[in-house]
mmCIF file of C-alpha atoms in Angstrom:
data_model
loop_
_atom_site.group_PDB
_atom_site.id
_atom_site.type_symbol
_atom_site.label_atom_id
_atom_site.label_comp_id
_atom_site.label_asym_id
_atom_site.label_seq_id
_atom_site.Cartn_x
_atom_site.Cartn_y
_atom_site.Cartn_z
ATOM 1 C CA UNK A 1 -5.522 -52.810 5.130
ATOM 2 C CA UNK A 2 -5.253 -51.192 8.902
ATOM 3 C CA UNK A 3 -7.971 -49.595 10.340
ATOM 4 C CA UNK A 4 -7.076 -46.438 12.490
ATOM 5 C CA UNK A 5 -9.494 -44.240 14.856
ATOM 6 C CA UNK A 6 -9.642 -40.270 14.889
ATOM 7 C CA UNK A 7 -9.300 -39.043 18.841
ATOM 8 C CA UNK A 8 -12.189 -36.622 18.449
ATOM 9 C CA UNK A 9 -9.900 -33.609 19.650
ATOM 10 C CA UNK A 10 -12.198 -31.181 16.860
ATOM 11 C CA UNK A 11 -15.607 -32.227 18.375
ATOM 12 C CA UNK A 12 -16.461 -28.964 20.393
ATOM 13 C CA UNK A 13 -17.483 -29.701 23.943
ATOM 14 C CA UNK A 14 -15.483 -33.224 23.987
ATOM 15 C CA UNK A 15 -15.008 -33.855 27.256
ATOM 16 C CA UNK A 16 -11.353 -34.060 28.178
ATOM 17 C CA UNK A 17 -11.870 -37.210 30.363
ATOM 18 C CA UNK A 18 -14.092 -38.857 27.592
ATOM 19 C CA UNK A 19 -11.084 -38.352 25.238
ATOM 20 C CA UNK A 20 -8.545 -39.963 27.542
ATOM 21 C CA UNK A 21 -11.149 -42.801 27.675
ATOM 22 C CA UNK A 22 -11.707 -43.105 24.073
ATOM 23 C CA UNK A 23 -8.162 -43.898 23.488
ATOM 24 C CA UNK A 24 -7.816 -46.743 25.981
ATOM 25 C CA UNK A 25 -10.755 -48.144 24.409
ATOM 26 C CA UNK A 26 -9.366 -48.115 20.673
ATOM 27 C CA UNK A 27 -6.068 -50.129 21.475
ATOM 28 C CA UNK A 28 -8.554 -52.317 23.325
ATOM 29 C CA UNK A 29 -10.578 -52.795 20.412
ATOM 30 C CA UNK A 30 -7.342 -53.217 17.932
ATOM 31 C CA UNK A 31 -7.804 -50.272 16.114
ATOM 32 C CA UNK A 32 -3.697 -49.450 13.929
ATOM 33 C CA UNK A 33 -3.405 -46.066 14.897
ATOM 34 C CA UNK A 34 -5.299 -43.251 17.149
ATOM 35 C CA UNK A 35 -5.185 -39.858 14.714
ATOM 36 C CA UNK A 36 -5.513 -36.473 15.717
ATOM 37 C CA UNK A 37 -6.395 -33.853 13.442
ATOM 38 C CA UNK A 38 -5.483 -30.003 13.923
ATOM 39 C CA UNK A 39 -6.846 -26.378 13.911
ATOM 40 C CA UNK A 40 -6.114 -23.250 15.854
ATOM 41 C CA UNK A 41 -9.184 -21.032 15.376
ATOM 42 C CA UNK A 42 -11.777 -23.467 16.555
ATOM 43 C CA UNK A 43 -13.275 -25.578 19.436
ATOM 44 C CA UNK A 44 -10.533 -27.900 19.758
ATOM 45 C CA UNK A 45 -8.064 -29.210 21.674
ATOM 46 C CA UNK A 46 -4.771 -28.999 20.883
ATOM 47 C CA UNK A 47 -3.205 -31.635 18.577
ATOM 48 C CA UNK A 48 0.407 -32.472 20.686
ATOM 49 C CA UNK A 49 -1.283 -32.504 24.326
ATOM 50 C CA UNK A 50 -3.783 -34.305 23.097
ATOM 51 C CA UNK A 51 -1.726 -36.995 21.687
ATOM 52 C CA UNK A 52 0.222 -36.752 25.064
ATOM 53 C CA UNK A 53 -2.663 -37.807 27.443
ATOM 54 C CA UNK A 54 -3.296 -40.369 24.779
ATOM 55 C CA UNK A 55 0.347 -41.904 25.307
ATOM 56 C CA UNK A 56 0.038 -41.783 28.931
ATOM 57 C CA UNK A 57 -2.944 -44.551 28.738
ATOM 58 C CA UNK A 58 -1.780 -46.654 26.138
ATOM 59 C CA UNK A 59 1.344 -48.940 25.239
ATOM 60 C CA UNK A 60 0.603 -50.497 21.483
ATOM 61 C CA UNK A 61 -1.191 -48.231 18.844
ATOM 62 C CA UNK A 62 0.006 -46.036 16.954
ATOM 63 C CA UNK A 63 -0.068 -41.892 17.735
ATOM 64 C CA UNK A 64 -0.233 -39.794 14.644
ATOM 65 C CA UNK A 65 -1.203 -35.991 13.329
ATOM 66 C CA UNK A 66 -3.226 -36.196 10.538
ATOM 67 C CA UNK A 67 -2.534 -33.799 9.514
ATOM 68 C CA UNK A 68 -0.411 -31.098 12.120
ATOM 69 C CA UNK A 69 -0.514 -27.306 10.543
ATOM 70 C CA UNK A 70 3.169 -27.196 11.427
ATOM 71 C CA UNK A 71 3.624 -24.085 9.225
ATOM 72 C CA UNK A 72 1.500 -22.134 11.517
ATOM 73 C CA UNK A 73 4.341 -22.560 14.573
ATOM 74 C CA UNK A 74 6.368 -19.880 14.643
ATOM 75 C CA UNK A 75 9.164 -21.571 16.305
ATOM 76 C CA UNK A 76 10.161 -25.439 14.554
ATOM 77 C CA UNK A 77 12.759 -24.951 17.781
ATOM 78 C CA UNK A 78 9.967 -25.677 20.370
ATOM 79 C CA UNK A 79 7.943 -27.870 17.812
ATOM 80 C CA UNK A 80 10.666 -30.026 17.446
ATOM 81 C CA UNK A 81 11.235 -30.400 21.106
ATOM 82 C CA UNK A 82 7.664 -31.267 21.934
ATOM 83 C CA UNK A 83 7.334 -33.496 19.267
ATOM 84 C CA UNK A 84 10.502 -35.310 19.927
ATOM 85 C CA UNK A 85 8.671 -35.244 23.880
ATOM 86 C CA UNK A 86 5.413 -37.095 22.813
ATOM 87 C CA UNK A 87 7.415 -39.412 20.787
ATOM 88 C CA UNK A 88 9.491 -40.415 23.900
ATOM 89 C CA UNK A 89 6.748 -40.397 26.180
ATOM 90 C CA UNK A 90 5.031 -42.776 23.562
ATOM 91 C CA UNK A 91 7.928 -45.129 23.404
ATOM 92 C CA UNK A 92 8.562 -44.479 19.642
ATOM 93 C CA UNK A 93 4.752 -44.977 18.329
ATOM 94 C CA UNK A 94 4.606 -41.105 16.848
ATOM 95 C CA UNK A 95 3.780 -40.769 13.591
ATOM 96 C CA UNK A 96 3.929 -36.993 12.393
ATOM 97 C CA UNK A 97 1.670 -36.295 9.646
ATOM 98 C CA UNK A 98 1.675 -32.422 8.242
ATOM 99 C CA UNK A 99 0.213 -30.539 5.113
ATOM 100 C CA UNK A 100 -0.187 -27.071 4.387
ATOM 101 C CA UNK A 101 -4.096 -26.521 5.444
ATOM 102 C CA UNK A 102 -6.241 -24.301 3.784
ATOM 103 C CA UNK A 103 -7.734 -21.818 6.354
ATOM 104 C CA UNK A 104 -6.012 -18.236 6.419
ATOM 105 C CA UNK A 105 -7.074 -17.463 9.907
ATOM 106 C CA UNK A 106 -5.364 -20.401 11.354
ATOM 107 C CA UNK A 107 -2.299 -18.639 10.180
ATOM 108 C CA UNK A 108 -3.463 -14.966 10.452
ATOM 109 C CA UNK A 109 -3.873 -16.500 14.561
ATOM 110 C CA UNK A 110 -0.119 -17.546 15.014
ATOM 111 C CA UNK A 111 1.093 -14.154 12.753
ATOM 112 C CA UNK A 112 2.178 -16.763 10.244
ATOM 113 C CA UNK A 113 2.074 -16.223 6.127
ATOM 114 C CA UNK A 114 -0.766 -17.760 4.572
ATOM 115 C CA UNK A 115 0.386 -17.127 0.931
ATOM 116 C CA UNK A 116 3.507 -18.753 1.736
ATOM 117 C CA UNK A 117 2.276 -21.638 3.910
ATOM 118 C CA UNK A 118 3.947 -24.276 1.383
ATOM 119 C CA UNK A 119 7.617 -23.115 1.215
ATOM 120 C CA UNK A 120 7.163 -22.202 4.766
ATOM 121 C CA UNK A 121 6.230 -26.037 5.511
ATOM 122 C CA UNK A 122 9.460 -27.436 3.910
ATOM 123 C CA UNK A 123 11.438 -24.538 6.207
ATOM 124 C CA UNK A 124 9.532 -25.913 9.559
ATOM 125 C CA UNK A 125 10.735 -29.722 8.206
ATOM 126 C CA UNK A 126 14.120 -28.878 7.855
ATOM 127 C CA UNK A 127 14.362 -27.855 10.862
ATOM 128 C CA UNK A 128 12.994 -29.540 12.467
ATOM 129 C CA UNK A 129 15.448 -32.778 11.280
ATOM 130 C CA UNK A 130 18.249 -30.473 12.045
ATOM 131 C CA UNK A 131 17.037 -30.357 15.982
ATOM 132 C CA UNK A 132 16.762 -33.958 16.062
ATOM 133 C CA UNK A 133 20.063 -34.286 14.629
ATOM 134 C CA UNK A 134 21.766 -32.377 17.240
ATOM 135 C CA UNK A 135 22.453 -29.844 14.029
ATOM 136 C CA UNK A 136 20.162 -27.147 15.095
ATOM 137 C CA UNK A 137 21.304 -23.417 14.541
ATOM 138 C CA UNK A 138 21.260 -23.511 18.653
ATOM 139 C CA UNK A 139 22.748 -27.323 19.734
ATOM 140 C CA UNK A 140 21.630 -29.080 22.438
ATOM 141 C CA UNK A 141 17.589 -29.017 22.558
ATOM 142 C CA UNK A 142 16.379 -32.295 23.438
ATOM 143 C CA UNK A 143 15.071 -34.703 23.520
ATOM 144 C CA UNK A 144 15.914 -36.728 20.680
ATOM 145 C CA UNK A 145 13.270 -38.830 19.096
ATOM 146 C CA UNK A 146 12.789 -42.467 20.384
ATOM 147 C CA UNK A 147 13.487 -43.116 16.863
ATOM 148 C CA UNK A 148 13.394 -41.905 13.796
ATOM 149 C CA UNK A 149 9.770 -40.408 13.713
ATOM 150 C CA UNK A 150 8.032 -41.335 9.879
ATOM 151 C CA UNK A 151 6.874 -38.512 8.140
ATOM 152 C CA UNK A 152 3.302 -38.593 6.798
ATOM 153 C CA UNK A 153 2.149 -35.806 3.598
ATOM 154 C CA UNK A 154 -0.958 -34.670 3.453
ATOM 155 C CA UNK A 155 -3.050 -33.037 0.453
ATOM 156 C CA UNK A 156 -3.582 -33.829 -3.824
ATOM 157 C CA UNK A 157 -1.943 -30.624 -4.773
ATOM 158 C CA UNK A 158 1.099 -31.340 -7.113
ATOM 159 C CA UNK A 159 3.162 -29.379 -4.690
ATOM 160 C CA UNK A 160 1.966 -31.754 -1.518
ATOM 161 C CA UNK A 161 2.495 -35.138 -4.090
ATOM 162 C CA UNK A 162 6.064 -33.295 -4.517
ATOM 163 C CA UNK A 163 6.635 -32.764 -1.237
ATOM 164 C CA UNK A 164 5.832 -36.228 -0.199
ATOM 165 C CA UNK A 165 7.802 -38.174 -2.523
ATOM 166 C CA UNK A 166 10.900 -35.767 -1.918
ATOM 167 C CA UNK A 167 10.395 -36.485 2.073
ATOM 168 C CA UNK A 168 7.497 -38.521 3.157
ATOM 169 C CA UNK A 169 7.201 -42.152 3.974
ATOM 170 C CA UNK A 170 3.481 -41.638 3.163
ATOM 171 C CA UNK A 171 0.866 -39.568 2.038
ATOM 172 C CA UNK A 172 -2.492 -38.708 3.669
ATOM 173 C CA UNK A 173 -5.487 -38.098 1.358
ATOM 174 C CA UNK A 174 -7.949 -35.484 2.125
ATOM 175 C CA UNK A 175 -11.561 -36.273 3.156
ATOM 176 C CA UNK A 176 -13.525 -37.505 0.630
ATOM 177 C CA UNK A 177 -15.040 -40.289 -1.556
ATOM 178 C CA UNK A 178 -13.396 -43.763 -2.362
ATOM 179 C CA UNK A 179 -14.308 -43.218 -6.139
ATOM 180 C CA UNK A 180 -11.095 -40.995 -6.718
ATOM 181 C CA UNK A 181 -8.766 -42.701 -4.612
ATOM 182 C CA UNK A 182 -7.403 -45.223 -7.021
ATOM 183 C CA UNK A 183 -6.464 -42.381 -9.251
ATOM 184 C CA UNK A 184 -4.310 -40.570 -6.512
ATOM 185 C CA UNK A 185 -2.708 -43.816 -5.576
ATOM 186 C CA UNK A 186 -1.305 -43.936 -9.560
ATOM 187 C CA UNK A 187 -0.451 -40.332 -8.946
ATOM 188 C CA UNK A 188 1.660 -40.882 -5.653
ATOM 189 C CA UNK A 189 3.555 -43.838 -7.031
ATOM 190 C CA UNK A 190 4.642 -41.863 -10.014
ATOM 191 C CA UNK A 191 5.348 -39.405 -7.462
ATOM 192 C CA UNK A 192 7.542 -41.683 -5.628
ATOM 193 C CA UNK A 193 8.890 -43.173 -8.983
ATOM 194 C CA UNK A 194 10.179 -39.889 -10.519
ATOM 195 C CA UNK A 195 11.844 -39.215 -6.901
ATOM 196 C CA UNK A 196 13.613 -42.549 -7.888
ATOM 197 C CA UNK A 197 12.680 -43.730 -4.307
ATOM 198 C CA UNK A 198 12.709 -47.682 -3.891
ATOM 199 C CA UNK A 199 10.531 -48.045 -1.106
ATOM 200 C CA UNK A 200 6.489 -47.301 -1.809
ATOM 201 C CA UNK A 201 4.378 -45.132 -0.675
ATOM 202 C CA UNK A 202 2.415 -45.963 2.598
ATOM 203 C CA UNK A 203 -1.027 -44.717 1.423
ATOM 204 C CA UNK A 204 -3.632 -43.400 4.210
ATOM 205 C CA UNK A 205 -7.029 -41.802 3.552
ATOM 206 C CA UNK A 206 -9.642 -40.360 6.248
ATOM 207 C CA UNK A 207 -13.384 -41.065 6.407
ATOM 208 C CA UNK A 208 -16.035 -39.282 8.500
ATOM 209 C CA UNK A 209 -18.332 -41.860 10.667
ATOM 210 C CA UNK A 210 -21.158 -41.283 12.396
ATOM 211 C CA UNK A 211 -22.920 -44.492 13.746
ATOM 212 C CA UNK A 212 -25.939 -44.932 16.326
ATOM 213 C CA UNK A 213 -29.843 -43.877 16.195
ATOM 214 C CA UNK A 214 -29.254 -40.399 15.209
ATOM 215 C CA UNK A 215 -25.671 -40.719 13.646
ATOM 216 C CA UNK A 216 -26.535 -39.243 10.358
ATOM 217 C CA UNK A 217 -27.974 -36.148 12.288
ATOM 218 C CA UNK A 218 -24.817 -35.957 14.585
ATOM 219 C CA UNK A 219 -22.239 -36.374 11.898
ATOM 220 C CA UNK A 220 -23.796 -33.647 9.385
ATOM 221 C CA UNK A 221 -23.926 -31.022 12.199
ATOM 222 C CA UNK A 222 -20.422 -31.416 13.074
ATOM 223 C CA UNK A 223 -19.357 -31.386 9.440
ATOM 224 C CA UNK A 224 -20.876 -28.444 8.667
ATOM 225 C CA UNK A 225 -19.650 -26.102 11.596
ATOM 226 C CA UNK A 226 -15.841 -28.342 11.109
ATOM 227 C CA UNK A 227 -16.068 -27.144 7.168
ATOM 228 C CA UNK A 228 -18.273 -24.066 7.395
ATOM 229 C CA UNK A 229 -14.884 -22.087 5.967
ATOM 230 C CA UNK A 230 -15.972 -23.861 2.722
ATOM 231 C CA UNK A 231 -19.223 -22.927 2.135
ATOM 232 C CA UNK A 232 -21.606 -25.203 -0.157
ATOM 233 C CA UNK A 233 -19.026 -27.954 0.008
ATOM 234 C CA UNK A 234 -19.226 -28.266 3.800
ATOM 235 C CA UNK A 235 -23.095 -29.485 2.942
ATOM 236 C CA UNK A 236 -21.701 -32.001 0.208
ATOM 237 C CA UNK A 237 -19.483 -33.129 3.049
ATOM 238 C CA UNK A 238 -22.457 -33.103 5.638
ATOM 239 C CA UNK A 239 -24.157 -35.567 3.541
ATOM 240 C CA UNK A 240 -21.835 -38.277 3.218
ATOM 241 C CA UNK A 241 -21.256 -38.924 6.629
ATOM 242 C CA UNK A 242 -20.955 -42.701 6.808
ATOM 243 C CA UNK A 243 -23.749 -43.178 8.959
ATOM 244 C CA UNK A 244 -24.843 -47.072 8.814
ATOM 245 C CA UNK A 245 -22.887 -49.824 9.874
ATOM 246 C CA UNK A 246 -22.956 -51.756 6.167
ATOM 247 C CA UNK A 247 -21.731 -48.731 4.310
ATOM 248 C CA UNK A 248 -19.013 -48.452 6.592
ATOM 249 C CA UNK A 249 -18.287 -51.687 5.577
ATOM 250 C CA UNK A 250 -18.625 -51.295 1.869
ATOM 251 C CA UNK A 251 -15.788 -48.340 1.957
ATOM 252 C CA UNK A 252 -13.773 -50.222 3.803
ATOM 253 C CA UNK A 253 -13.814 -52.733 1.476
ATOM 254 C CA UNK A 254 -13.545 -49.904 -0.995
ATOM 255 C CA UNK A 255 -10.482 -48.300 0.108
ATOM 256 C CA UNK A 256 -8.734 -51.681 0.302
ATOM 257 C CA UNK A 257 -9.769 -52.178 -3.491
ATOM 258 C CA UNK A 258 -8.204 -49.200 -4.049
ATOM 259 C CA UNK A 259 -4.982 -49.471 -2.604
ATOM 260 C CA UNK A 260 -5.453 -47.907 0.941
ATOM 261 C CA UNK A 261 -2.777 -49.345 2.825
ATOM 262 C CA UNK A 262 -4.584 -47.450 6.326
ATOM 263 C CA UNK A 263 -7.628 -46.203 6.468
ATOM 264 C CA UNK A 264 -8.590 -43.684 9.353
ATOM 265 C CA UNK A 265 -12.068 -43.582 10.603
ATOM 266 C CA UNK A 266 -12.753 -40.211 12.373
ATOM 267 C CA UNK A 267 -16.109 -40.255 14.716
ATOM 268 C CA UNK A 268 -17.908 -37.361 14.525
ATOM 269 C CA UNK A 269 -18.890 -37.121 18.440
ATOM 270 C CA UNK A 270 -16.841 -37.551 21.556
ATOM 271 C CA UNK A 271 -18.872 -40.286 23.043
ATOM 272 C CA UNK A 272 -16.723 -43.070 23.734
ATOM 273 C CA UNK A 273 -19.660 -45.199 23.366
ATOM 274 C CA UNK A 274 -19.981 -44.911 19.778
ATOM 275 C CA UNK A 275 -16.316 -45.715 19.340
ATOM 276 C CA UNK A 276 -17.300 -49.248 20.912
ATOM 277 C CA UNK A 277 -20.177 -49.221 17.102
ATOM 278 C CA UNK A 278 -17.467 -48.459 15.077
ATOM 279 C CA UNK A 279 -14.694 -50.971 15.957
ATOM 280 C CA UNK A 280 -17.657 -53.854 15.513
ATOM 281 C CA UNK A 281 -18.761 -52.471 11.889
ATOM 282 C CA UNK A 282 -15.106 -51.453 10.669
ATOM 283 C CA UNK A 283 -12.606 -53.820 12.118
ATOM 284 C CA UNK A 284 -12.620 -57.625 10.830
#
């Protein structure tokens, strides 16, 4: 199983420098993939630049949104061209991850429907294949892709398992425990079996770590204002940060078990320090 590193682009206050540093120091460490993941109405930076800067500094890993809220852009015209820009300036290593997301103001922000995020999501991906096939309703934006960018599907909802065996090379599990995971493999590969698809499912889950002296303090903080849109849960999420070094281990190990083909570790502090704890607990 590959082990991937979040960019911590949500940690408010992460120092734009730190960032840049943080992601020359996971492809020095060997980590798959550097992730990003994405919200408007918060303390964040935004998902695309991010990834950018990231690009600039690095030559190997892999550069993915996990997830992009690409049904909040108003225009899959200029999405497509920046995204089709990051995945030149990255040589080819973007991997575009999107889902739905589940936090009206995001939307209410950008003007865009909530209630309709879903259909609006498989508009956004149509057209954005249309751009990058030169067969846009207005020709001639470019770039084109490096290559043909993989699509990664995020969220358990039957309509986000549809929508990833119908177009995804892969589907992104929410946040969460390992103990379910096995389960929404099965589901996703009779997903991708109905679809009559030959090729399987690349599987990818995310897990919140928190390592160092005060790492289970850290981690639960962050959690809780990241997830405060959800109430009690955001202190059931607080709470399993993975704050010691063995249990990081022992989900690793768990994921793997459970047919995690990448599993993406997302720090909950912009230190670039802490990155160096991680990459001696998680990676082999």
């Amino acid at each position: 199983m590959d082990i991937g590193i979040g960019l911590p682009t949500t940690v408010p206050g992460a120092d734009g420098r730190g960032l840049v540093e943080f992601a020359r120091r996971a492809e020095r460490h060997g980590f798959s993939t550097l992730a990003v993941l994405d919200r408007l109405v918060y303390d964040s930076y935004d998902s695309v630049v991010a990834l950018a800067a990231a690009a600039a500094v690095t030559e190997r890993i892999t550069l993915a949104t996990s997830i992009l809220l690409a049904a909040c852009r108003q225009s899959p015209a200029l999405l497509a061209k920046q995204l089709a820009s990051l995945d030149r300036i990255a040589g080819g290593r973007f991997v575009l991850g999107v889902a739905a997301g589940g936090r009206p103001d995001d939307y209410a922000a950008t003007g865009a429907d909530y209630a309709r995020r879903g259909r609006r999501l498989d508009t956004v991906l149509d057209e954005l294949r249309e751009v990058w096939e030169g067969k846009g309703a207005v020709p001639g934006i470019g770039p084109q892709p490096a290559g043909g960018i993989p699509l990664w599907i995020g969220g358990h909802s039957t309509a986000a398992l549809r929508r990833a065996g119908e177009r995804g090379a892969g589907w992104i599990a929410p946040g969460g425990s390992v103990s379910g995971y096995a389960d929404l493999v099965r589901r996703a590969r009779q997903v991708w079996a109905e679809q009559s698809r030959e090729d399987a499912p690349r599987m990818v889950a995310l897990a919140y770590v928190s390592l160092g002296e005060d790492g289970a303090e850290v981690g639960g903080r962050y959690l809780r204002s990241y997830y405060s849109y959800l109430d009690a849960k955001a202190d059931r999420l607080a709470a399993s940060v993975i704050a010691d070094a063995g249990r990081l281990r022992e989900v690793v190990d768990g994921y793997a078990e459970a047919g995690c083909d990448e599993l993406l570790v997302f720090p909950c502090t912009g230190d670039p320090a802490r990155l160096d704890l991680i990459a001696t607990a998680a990676l082999p």
